[in-house]
Coordinates of C-alpha atoms in Angstrom, one line a residue:
X1 CA -5.9 19.2 -3.9
X2 CA -2.7 20.2 -2.1
X3 CA -3.3 22.1 1.1
X4 CA -0.7 24.0 3.2
X5 CA -1.1 26.0 6.3
X6 CA 1.5 28.4 7.8
X7 CA 1.0 31.7 9.6
X8 CA 4.4 33.2 8.4
X9 CA 3.4 35.1 5.2
X10 CA 6.9 34.9 3.7
X11 CA 7.2 31.2 4.3
X12 CA 3.6 30.6 3.0
X13 CA 4.4 32.5 -0.2
X14 CA 7.5 30.3 -0.8
X15 CA 5.5 27.1 -0.2
X16 CA 2.7 28.3 -2.5
X17 CA 5.2 29.3 -5.2
X18 CA 6.9 25.9 -5.1
X19 CA 3.6 23.9 -5.1
X20 CA 2.1 25.9 -8.0
X21 CA 5.2 25.9 -10.1
X22 CA 5.8 22.2 -9.8
X23 CA 2.2 20.8 -9.5
X24 CA -0.1 23.6 -10.6
X25 CA -1.2 22.1 -13.9
X26 CA -2.4 18.9 -12.3
X27 CA -3.5 19.8 -8.8
X28 CA -5.3 22.7 -7.2
X29 CA -3.2 24.3 -4.5
X30 CA -4.8 25.8 -1.4
X31 CA -2.6 27.8 1.0
X32 CA -4.0 29.5 4.1
X33 CA -2.4 31.6 6.8
X34 CA -4.4 30.3 9.8
X35 CA -5.9 27.1 11.2
X36 CA -9.4 28.5 11.1
X37 CA -9.1 29.4 7.4
X38 CA -7.5 26.0 6.7
X39 CA -10.3 24.1 8.4
X40 CA -12.9 26.2 6.5
X41 CA -11.1 25.4 3.3
X42 CA -11.1 21.7 4.1
X43 CA -14.9 21.7 4.9
X44 CA -15.6 23.5 1.7
X45 CA -13.6 21.0 -0.3
X46 CA -15.4 18.1 1.4
X47 CA -18.8 19.6 0.7
X48 CA -17.8 20.1 -3.0
X49 CA -16.8 16.4 -3.3
X50 CA -13.1 17.3 -3.9
X51 CA -10.3 15.1 -2.7
X52 CA -7.2 16.1 -0.8
X53 CA -4.0 14.2 -1.7
X54 CA -1.5 16.0 0.6
X55 CA -1.9 18.3 3.6
X56 CA 1.0 20.3 5.1
X57 CA 0.9 22.3 8.3
X58 CA 3.3 24.3 10.5
X59 CA 3.3 23.1 14.1
X60 CA 3.5 26.4 15.9
X61 CA 0.3 28.3 15.1
X62 CA -2.0 30.1 17.5
X63 CA -5.2 28.4 18.6
X64 CA -4.6 24.9 17.2
X65 CA -1.2 23.5 16.4
X66 CA -0.3 21.8 13.2
X67 CA -0.6 18.3 14.6
X68 CA -4.2 18.9 15.7
X69 CA -5.0 20.4 12.3
X70 CA -3.6 17.4 10.5
X71 CA -5.6 15.1 12.8
X72 CA -8.8 16.9 11.9
X73 CA -7.9 16.9 8.2
X74 CA -7.5 13.1 8.5
X75 CA -11.1 12.9 9.8
X76 CA -12.3 14.7 6.7
X77 CA -9.9 13.1 4.2
X78 CA -8.7 9.8 5.7
X79 CA -6.5 8.9 2.7
X80 CA -4.6 12.2 2.4
X81 CA -0.9 12.1 3.2
X82 CA 0.0 14.5 6.1
X83 CA 3.3 16.1 7.0
X84 CA 4.5 18.8 9.5
X85 CA 6.3 21.7 7.9
X86 CA 9.6 22.1 9.9
X87 CA 12.1 25.0 9.8
X88 CA 15.7 23.7 9.9
X89 CA 16.5 26.1 12.8
X90 CA 13.5 25.0 15.0
X91 CA 15.0 23.3 18.1
X92 CA 11.7 22.8 19.8
X93 CA 10.0 20.6 17.2
X94 CA 11.7 17.3 18.2
X95 CA 9.3 16.2 21.0
X96 CA 6.0 17.1 19.3
X97 CA 7.2 15.6 16.0
X98 CA 8.2 12.3 17.7
X99 CA 4.9 12.1 19.5
X100 CA 2.8 12.9 16.5
X101 CA 4.7 10.3 14.4
X102 CA 4.4 7.6 17.2
X103 CA 0.7 8.2 17.5
X104 CA 0.1 8.1 13.8
X105 CA -1.1 11.7 13.7
X106 CA 1.3 12.6 10.8
X107 CA 2.9 10.5 8.1
X108 CA 6.2 12.4 8.2
X109 CA 7.8 15.8 8.1
X110 CA 9.2 18.1 5.4
X111 CA 11.6 21.0 5.7
X112 CA 10.1 24.3 4.6
X113 CA 11.5 25.3 1.2
X114 CA 14.3 27.9 1.5
X115 CA 15.3 28.1 -2.2
X116 CA 13.7 27.5 -5.6
X117 CA 13.7 24.8 -6.7
X118 CA 14.0 23.0 -3.4
X119 CA 14.4 19.4 -4.5
X120 CA 14.5 18.1 -0.9
X121 CA 11.0 19.6 -0.3
X122 CA 9.7 18.2 -3.6
X123 CA 11.1 14.7 -3.0
X124 CA 8.7 14.1 -0.1
X125 CA 5.7 15.7 -2.0
X126 CA 6.2 13.6 -5.1
X127 CA 6.6 10.4 -3.0
X128 CA 3.3 11.3 -1.3
X129 CA 1.6 11.9 -4.6
X130 CA 3.0 8.7 -6.1
X131 CA 1.5 6.7 -3.2
X132 CA -1.8 8.5 -3.3
X133 CA -2.4 8.4 -7.1
X134 CA -1.4 4.7 -7.3
X135 CA -4.6 3.9 -5.3
X136 CA -6.9 6.8 -6.3
X137 CA -5.8 7.9 -9.8
X138 CA -4.0 5.0 -11.6
X139 CA -3.2 6.5 -15.0
X140 CA -2.7 3.2 -16.8
X141 CA -4.8 0.1 -16.3
X142 CA -3.1 -3.2 -17.3
X143 CA -5.9 -5.5 -16.2
X144 CA -9.7 -5.2 -16.0
X145 CA -11.6 -7.7 -14.0
X146 CA -15.3 -8.3 -14.4
X147 CA -16.9 -10.5 -11.8
X148 CA -19.4 -10.9 -9.1
X149 CA -19.3 -8.2 -6.4
X150 CA -19.0 -10.7 -3.5
X151 CA -17.0 -13.5 -5.1
X152 CA -14.1 -15.2 -3.4
X153 CA -12.4 -15.8 -6.7
X154 CA -12.7 -12.2 -7.7
X155 CA -11.0 -11.3 -4.4
X156 CA -8.2 -13.8 -5.1
X157 CA -7.5 -12.3 -8.5
X158 CA -7.5 -8.7 -7.3
X159 CA -5.2 -9.7 -4.4
X160 CA -2.8 -11.5 -6.7
X161 CA -2.3 -8.7 -9.1
X162 CA -2.4 -5.9 -6.6
X163 CA 0.5 -7.5 -4.7
X164 CA 2.3 -7.8 -8.0
X165 CA 1.9 -4.0 -8.4
X166 CA -0.1 -4.4 -11.6
X167 CA -2.7 -1.5 -12.0
X168 CA -6.2 -3.0 -12.3
X169 CA -9.8 -2.1 -12.3
X170 CA -12.7 -4.2 -11.0
X171 CA -16.2 -3.9 -12.4
X172 CA -19.2 -5.8 -11.1
X173 CA -20.7 -7.9 -13.8
X174 CA -24.1 -6.3 -13.1
X175 CA -22.8 -2.7 -13.3
X176 CA -23.2 -0.6 -16.5
X177 CA -19.5 -0.5 -17.0
X178 CA -19.2 -4.3 -16.5
X179 CA -22.0 -5.0 -18.9
X180 CA -20.4 -2.7 -21.5
X181 CA -17.0 -4.4 -21.3
X182 CA -18.5 -7.9 -21.5
X183 CA -20.5 -6.9 -24.5
X184 CA -17.5 -5.3 -26.2
X185 CA -15.6 -8.6 -25.9
X186 CA -18.5 -10.8 -26.6
X187 CA -18.4 -12.6 -23.2
X188 CA -21.3 -13.9 -21.3
X189 CA -22.1 -12.9 -17.7
X190 CA -23.0 -16.6 -17.0
X191 CA -19.3 -17.5 -16.8
X192 CA -17.2 -15.3 -14.6
X193 CA -14.8 -13.9 -13.8
X194 CA -13.5 -12.4 -17.1
X195 CA -10.0 -10.9 -17.1
X196 CA -9.0 -8.4 -19.8
X197 CA -5.2 -7.9 -20.2
X198 CA -3.9 -4.7 -21.7
X199 CA -7.2 -4.4 -23.7
X200 CA -5.7 -7.1 -26.0
X201 CA -6.7 -10.4 -24.6
X202 CA -9.8 -11.7 -22.7
X203 CA -9.6 -14.7 -20.4
X204 CA -12.7 -16.4 -19.1
X205 CA -12.5 -17.9 -15.6
X206 CA -8.7 -18.4 -15.9
X207 CA -6.4 -20.1 -13.4
X208 CA -3.6 -18.1 -11.9
X209 CA -1.1 -19.9 -14.1
X210 CA -3.1 -19.1 -17.2
X211 CA -3.2 -15.4 -16.3
X212 CA 0.5 -15.2 -15.4
X213 CA 1.5 -17.0 -18.6
X214 CA -0.6 -14.7 -20.7
X215 CA 0.7 -11.6 -19.0
X216 CA 4.3 -12.8 -19.5
X217 CA 3.8 -13.2 -23.2
X218 CA 2.6 -9.6 -23.5
X219 CA 5.2 -8.1 -21.0
X220 CA 8.1 -10.6 -20.9
X221 CA 10.0 -8.9 -18.0
X222 CA 11.7 -12.1 -16.7
X223 CA 8.4 -13.6 -15.5
X224 CA 8.1 -17.4 -16.0
X225 CA 10.9 -19.3 -17.6
X226 CA 10.8 -20.6 -21.1
X227 CA 10.1 -24.3 -21.7
X228 CA 13.8 -24.9 -22.6
X229 CA 15.1 -23.8 -19.2
X230 CA 15.2 -26.6 -16.7
X231 CA 18.6 -26.6 -15.0
X232 CA 19.9 -23.9 -12.6
X233 CA 22.7 -23.4 -10.1
X234 CA 20.2 -22.3 -7.4
X235 CA 16.5 -22.8 -7.1
X236 CA 14.7 -20.7 -4.5
X237 CA 11.2 -21.9 -3.5
X238 CA 9.2 -18.9 -2.2
X239 CA 9.4 -15.3 -3.2
X240 CA 8.9 -13.6 0.2
X241 CA 11.5 -11.4 1.8
X242 CA 13.9 -14.3 2.6
X243 CA 13.5 -15.8 -0.9
X244 CA 13.9 -12.5 -2.7
X245 CA 17.0 -11.6 -0.6
X246 CA 18.6 -14.9 -1.5
X247 CA 17.7 -14.4 -5.1
X248 CA 19.3 -10.9 -5.2
X249 CA 22.5 -12.0 -3.6
X250 CA 22.7 -15.3 -5.5
X251 CA 22.1 -13.7 -8.9
X252 CA 24.4 -10.8 -8.2
X253 CA 27.2 -13.3 -7.3
X254 CA 27.0 -15.2 -10.5
X255 CA 24.6 -18.1 -9.6
X256 CA 22.1 -18.9 -12.3
X257 CA 19.0 -18.5 -10.1
X258 CA 15.4 -19.4 -10.4
X259 CA 12.6 -18.4 -8.0
X260 CA 9.4 -20.5 -7.8
X261 CA 6.3 -19.2 -6.0
X262 CA 2.7 -20.5 -5.9
X263 CA 1.4 -16.9 -6.1
X264 CA 3.6 -13.9 -6.7
X265 CA 6.4 -12.0 -5.1
X266 CA 6.2 -10.6 -1.6
X267 CA 4.8 -13.5 0.5
X268 CA 3.0 -12.6 3.7
X269 CA 5.0 -9.4 4.0
X270 CA 3.6 -8.3 0.7
X271 CA 0.2 -7.8 2.2
X272 CA 1.5 -5.4 4.9
X273 CA 0.3 -1.8 4.3
X274 CA 3.1 -0.2 6.1
X275 CA 6.3 -1.6 7.7
X276 CA 7.7 1.2 9.8
X277 CA 10.6 -0.5 11.5
X278 CA 12.5 -1.8 8.4
X279 CA 16.1 -0.4 8.3
X280 CA 16.6 2.5 5.9
X281 CA 13.0 3.6 5.4
X282 CA 12.4 6.4 7.8
X283 CA 8.8 6.9 6.6
X284 CA 8.1 3.2 6.5
X285 CA 7.5 1.2 3.4
X286 CA 4.6 -0.9 2.2
X287 CA 5.1 -4.6 1.8
X288 CA 4.1 -4.3 -1.8
X289 CA 6.7 -1.6 -2.6
X290 CA 9.5 -3.4 -0.7
X291 CA 8.7 -6.7 -2.6
X292 CA 8.4 -5.0 -6.0
X293 CA 11.7 -3.2 -5.6
X294 CA 13.4 -6.5 -4.5
X295 CA 11.8 -8.4 -7.5
X296 CA 13.0 -5.7 -9.9
X297 CA 16.5 -5.8 -8.4
X298 CA 16.7 -9.5 -8.7
X299 CA 15.5 -9.5 -12.3
X300 CA 18.1 -6.8 -13.2
X301 CA 20.8 -9.2 -11.9
X302 CA 19.5 -11.9 -14.3
X303 CA 17.3 -14.1 -12.0
X304 CA 14.4 -16.0 -13.5
X305 CA 10.9 -16.3 -12.0
X306 CA 8.2 -18.9 -12.3
X307 CA 5.0 -17.6 -10.6
X308 CA 1.7 -19.3 -10.0
X309 CA 3.4 -22.7 -9.8
X310 CA 3.6 -24.6 -6.5
X311 CA 6.5 -26.9 -5.6
X312 CA 5.0 -30.3 -5.0
X313 CA 8.1 -32.6 -4.6
X314 CA 11.8 -32.6 -3.9
X315 CA 14.3 -35.4 -4.5
X316 CA 18.0 -36.0 -5.2
X317 CA 19.0 -37.1 -8.7
X318 CA 22.8 -37.8 -8.7
X319 CA 24.5 -34.6 -7.7
X320 CA 21.5 -32.4 -8.5
X321 CA 18.2 -31.8 -6.7
X322 CA 14.9 -32.2 -8.6
X323 CA 11.9 -30.1 -7.8
X324 CA 8.5 -31.1 -9.2
X325 CA 6.0 -28.2 -9.9
X326 CA 2.2 -28.3 -9.8
X327 CA 2.0 -28.2 -13.6
X328 CA 4.0 -31.4 -13.8
X329 CA 7.3 -29.9 -14.9
X330 CA 10.6 -30.7 -13.1
X331 CA 13.3 -28.2 -12.4
X332 CA 16.8 -29.1 -11.3
X333 CA 19.3 -27.2 -9.2
X334 CA 22.8 -27.7 -7.7
X335 CA 21.4 -26.2 -4.5
X336 CA 17.9 -25.4 -3.2
X337 CA 16.7 -22.8 -0.7
X338 CA 13.3 -23.4 0.9
X339 CA 11.8 -20.0 1.7
X340 CA 8.1 -20.8 1.6
X341 CA 7.2 -18.8 4.7
X342 CA 4.0 -19.4 6.7
X343 CA 0.3 -18.8 6.3
X344 CA -2.1 -17.5 8.8
X345 CA -3.9 -20.2 10.8
X346 CA -7.6 -20.7 10.1
X347 CA -10.2 -19.9 12.7
X348 CA -11.8 -23.3 12.4
X349 CA -15.4 -21.9 12.4
X350 CA -17.4 -23.7 9.6
X351 CA -19.9 -20.9 9.2
X352 CA -17.0 -18.4 8.5
X353 CA -15.1 -20.8 6.3
X354 CA -17.9 -20.7 3.8
X355 CA -17.5 -16.9 3.6
X356 CA -13.8 -16.8 2.9
X357 CA -13.2 -14.1 0.2
X358 CA -16.6 -12.6 0.7
X359 CA -16.0 -10.7 3.8
X360 CA -13.7 -13.1 5.6
X361 CA -10.0 -12.6 4.7
X362 CA -6.9 -14.3 5.9
X363 CA -4.1 -11.7 5.8
X364 CA -4.2 -8.0 5.6
X365 CA -6.0 -8.0 2.2
X366 CA -4.9 -4.4 1.4
X367 CA -6.9 -4.6 -1.9
X368 CA -10.2 -4.8 0.1
X369 CA -9.5 -1.7 2.3
X370 CA -11.3 0.8 0.1
X371 CA -14.4 -1.5 -0.1
X372 CA -14.8 -1.1 3.7
X373 CA -15.5 2.7 3.4
X374 CA -17.9 3.6 6.2
X375 CA -18.3 0.0 7.4
X376 CA -17.5 -1.7 10.7
X377 CA -14.7 -4.2 10.3
X378 CA -12.7 -6.5 12.5
X379 CA -9.0 -7.5 12.7
X380 CA -8.3 -10.8 14.5
X381 CA -4.7 -11.1 15.8
X382 CA -2.2 -9.4 18.1
X383 CA 1.0 -9.3 16.1
X384 CA 2.6 -6.5 14.0
X385 CA 0.8 -7.6 10.8
X386 CA -2.6 -7.3 12.6
X387 CA -1.7 -3.8 14.0
X388 CA -0.5 -2.6 10.5
X389 CA -3.8 -3.9 9.0
X390 CA -5.9 -2.1 11.6
X391 CA -4.1 1.2 11.0
X392 CA -4.5 0.9 7.3
X393 CA -8.2 0.0 7.5
X394 CA -8.9 2.9 9.9
X395 CA -8.4 5.2 6.9
X396 CA -11.5 3.9 5.3
X397 CA -13.7 2.0 7.8
X398 CA -16.0 3.8 10.2
X399 CA -14.8 1.6 13.0
X400 CA -12.0 -1.1 13.3
X401 CA -12.2 -3.6 16.2
X402 CA -9.0 -5.5 17.0
X403 CA -9.9 -8.9 18.6
X404 CA -7.1 -10.4 20.7
X405 CA -7.3 -13.7 22.6
X406 CA -4.5 -12.7 25.0
X407 CA -4.7 -10.1 27.8
X408 CA -2.1 -7.7 26.3
X409 CA -0.8 -6.5 23.0
X410 CA 2.7 -5.5 24.3
X411 CA 4.0 -9.1 24.4
X412 CA 3.4 -9.7 20.6
X413 CA 3.3 -6.2 19.0
X414 CA 5.9 -3.5 18.6
X415 CA 5.5 -0.6 21.0
X416 CA 5.1 2.0 18.3
X417 CA 2.2 0.1 16.8
X418 CA 0.5 -0.3 20.2
X419 CA 0.7 3.5 20.8
X420 CA -0.7 4.2 17.3
X421 CA -3.7 1.8 17.8
X422 CA -4.5 3.3 21.2
X423 CA -4.4 6.8 19.8
X424 CA -6.6 6.2 16.8
X425 CA -10.1 7.3 17.6
X426 CA -11.9 4.8 15.4
X427 CA -10.0 1.7 16.6
X428 CA -11.2 -0.4 19.5
X429 CA -9.1 -3.1 21.1
X430 CA -10.9 -6.1 22.7
X431 CA -8.6 -8.3 24.7
X432 CA -9.4 -11.8 26.0
X433 CA -11.9 -12.2 23.2
X434 CA -12.4 -14.8 20.5
X435 CA -14.6 -15.1 17.4
X436 CA -16.8 -18.2 17.8
X437 CA -19.4 -17.8 15.0
X438 CA -20.7 -15.5 12.3
X439 CA -22.7 -15.5 9.1
X440 CA -24.5 -13.5 6.4
X441 CA -26.5 -13.9 3.2
X442 CA -23.8 -14.4 0.5
X443 CA -21.3 -12.3 2.4
X444 CA -20.2 -11.6 6.0
X445 CA -22.8 -9.5 7.9
X446 CA -22.3 -10.5 11.6
X447 CA -19.8 -12.0 14.0
X448 CA -20.3 -13.7 17.4
X449 CA -17.7 -12.7 19.9
X450 CA -17.0 -14.3 23.3
X451 CA -15.0 -12.9 26.2
X452 CA -14.8 -13.8 29.9
X453 CA -18.1 -12.0 30.6
X454 CA -20.5 -12.5 27.7
X455 CA -21.2 -13.7 24.2
X456 CA -22.2 -10.9 21.8
X457 CA -23.4 -10.8 18.2
X458 CA -22.1 -7.7 16.4
X459 CA -22.6 -6.3 12.8
X460 CA -19.5 -6.8 10.7
X461 CA -18.8 -6.0 7.0
X462 CA -15.4 -7.7 6.9
X463 CA -13.0 -9.6 9.1
X464 CA -9.3 -9.9 8.5
X465 CA -7.6 -12.8 10.3
X466 CA -3.9 -12.7 11.1
X467 CA -3.3 -15.3 13.8
X468 CA -0.6 -18.0 14.3
X469 CA 1.7 -19.4 11.7
X470 CA 1.6 -22.6 9.7
X471 CA 4.6 -23.5 7.6
X472 CA 4.3 -24.7 4.0
X473 CA 6.3 -27.9 4.3
X474 CA 3.9 -30.8 3.6
X475 CA 5.3 -31.2 0.1
X476 CA 8.9 -32.0 1.4
X477 CA 10.3 -35.5 1.6
X478 CA 11.0 -37.3 4.9
X479 CA 14.7 -36.6 4.3
X480 CA 14.1 -33.0 5.4
X481 CA 13.6 -33.0 9.2
X482 CA 11.0 -30.9 10.7
X483 CA 9.8 -30.1 14.3
X484 CA 6.4 -31.2 15.7
X485 CA 4.8 -28.1 14.1
X486 CA 6.3 -28.6 10.7
X487 CA 9.0 -26.0 10.8
X488 CA 12.3 -27.0 9.1
X489 CA 15.3 -27.9 11.2
X490 CA 18.6 -26.4 10.2
X491 CA 22.2 -26.4 11.3
X492 CA 22.9 -27.9 14.8
X493 CA 19.1 -28.4 15.3
X494 CA 19.4 -31.2 12.7
X495 CA 21.7 -33.1 15.1
X496 CA 19.9 -32.3 18.3
X497 CA 18.5 -35.4 20.0
X498 CA 15.4 -33.7 21.3
X499 CA 14.1 -33.5 17.7
X500 CA 13.8 -37.2 17.4
X501 CA 16.1 -38.5 14.7
X502 CA 19.5 -37.9 13.2
X503 CA 19.2 -38.0 9.4
X504 CA 22.5 -36.3 8.6
X505 CA 24.5 -38.5 6.3
X506 CA 27.9 -36.7 5.9
X507 CA 31.1 -36.6 7.9
X508 CA 31.0 -32.8 8.1
X509 CA 28.3 -31.1 10.3
X510 CA 25.4 -29.3 8.6
X511 CA 26.0 -25.6 7.8
X512 CA 24.2 -22.9 9.6
X513 CA 21.0 -22.8 7.5
X514 CA 21.4 -26.3 5.9
X515 CA 18.6 -28.8 6.4
X516 CA 19.1 -32.6 7.0
X517 CA 19.2 -33.0 3.2
X518 CA 22.6 -31.8 2.1
X519 CA 22.5 -28.9 -0.4
X520 CA 18.9 -27.9 0.7
X521 CA 18.8 -24.8 2.9
X522 CA 15.9 -23.1 4.7
X523 CA 15.5 -19.4 5.4
X524 CA 12.9 -17.1 6.9
X525 CA 9.7 -17.9 8.7
X526 CA 9.6 -21.6 7.6
X527 CA 12.7 -22.4 9.5
X528 CA 12.6 -23.7 13.1
X529 CA 13.7 -21.0 15.6
X530 CA 13.5 -18.1 13.1
X531 CA 12.6 -14.6 14.3
X532 CA 9.3 -13.6 12.6
X533 CA 10.4 -10.2 11.3
X534 CA 11.0 -9.0 7.7
X535 CA 14.5 -7.8 8.5
X536 CA 15.4 -11.2 9.9
X537 CA 14.1 -13.0 6.9
X538 CA 16.1 -10.7 4.6
X539 CA 19.2 -11.3 6.6
X540 CA 18.9 -15.1 6.5
X541 CA 18.2 -15.0 2.7
X542 CA 21.4 -13.0 2.2
X543 CA 23.7 -15.1 4.4
X544 CA 22.5 -18.3 2.8
X545 CA 24.4 -17.4 -0.4
X546 CA 28.0 -17.6 1.0
X547 CA 27.0 -20.9 2.6
X548 CA 25.8 -22.2 -0.7
X549 CA 29.0 -21.1 -2.4
X550 CA 30.8 -23.1 0.3
X551 CA 28.6 -26.1 -0.4
X552 CA 29.1 -25.9 -4.2
X553 CA 32.8 -25.6 -3.8

């Protein structure tokens, strides 16, 4: 359903005409001239079991303004995209629009159509519909997963492919649809999970590498290199924002570039449901979308990708650098960029470690959000990623509790996110609080929280942990200097006496992002002293390429 409210009959008629003409064959269009009629229409749709994809409202209406209407629409249809209808000549809309956006009451705004067709109007509507249908009405399913409902491995597979932007369906093995698919392919429910690719190939309990390789054979869009390819100008280890930026600029400037990642593209940023402060995206952009666009861009410039393989070793061989992968193969490059990022620190609670993937998740786990419908869930952490995860989960869960060890959010979270959290009715923030225990029968059912006053056991269907940062650097040789926490030293930090040793072997000083191993560079969150923001990682990845050209020359 597409719903629009405006009390100007001429404007409403134009909006209805534009919506019906462009979307009438695929969506029902409901246009009302008052807030009361609009709310009645929404309640009627809810009672009938219909779904609203997009809701539009003029701000200046008698009784209840458009922002309030869209907030109430959100309560009935939490996943609907919401926009204020704005007249170009309206000079009074600025303050209420900024406030509504800051508080998360609307997703964006759209200018009222003034001609037909009005492509500026339709651009926003089609973007909204694309985002909504990708989750709720995927037209093409590339992968079907049949597994146990509360299985950590099933979660890992869903997360891997969802972050890769591959449309998938999950069916519990004991559901009617799951039983039917297993019988059709002659597979037993005793060995799960079963992965069906493009309805052409069935894999039983596959590894990530087996799935990715099988996928690449069916859709060879530059994923996973051929066995003959072993030598490159540049090898990038890590396909997060820093690695992808380096890949785009390296490949576009003529370097034969390979990217290796133990999972898929996007890194930690790929799990973010909405990044609102990234340059150039006024409405914000999901981490998945940003990573998918960067991956496609790099591939179109000729970069190669090797996913589901982890780098396990690095050594110099003559003038080249050799990287050993988890499958035993070796890749050589004239230069290497380490962009492996960081992972969220574990809570260290044994009872919860046993439930990882079955209600306990490290990272935003966007793929699990719909499964929290009507449940009470917890987000542990006080950074931007935790705030974004809480806002996304609030669309589905009945209640989201943000657990923060510190006494304030403002020191670690962007101001716009703090305001959004505080304004969202079903989000509670608990400061000075820690998770000390929890449990459940086969899945998470309860948590034990401790603050300065008491210890409390609370019901919990899911917990998403986004705390701290641990770098992926254990695989590197001693020649690559790191600080006491494992972050890689670069540039002048390599030579600084406070870091213990001087391993630099050349007459020239190390370049800005160069490590203590000449020709090996580090970018993004894995680097000592880096700013933990997506834009900073992208910037470092891009400026690494001219440094590498200098090194190679």
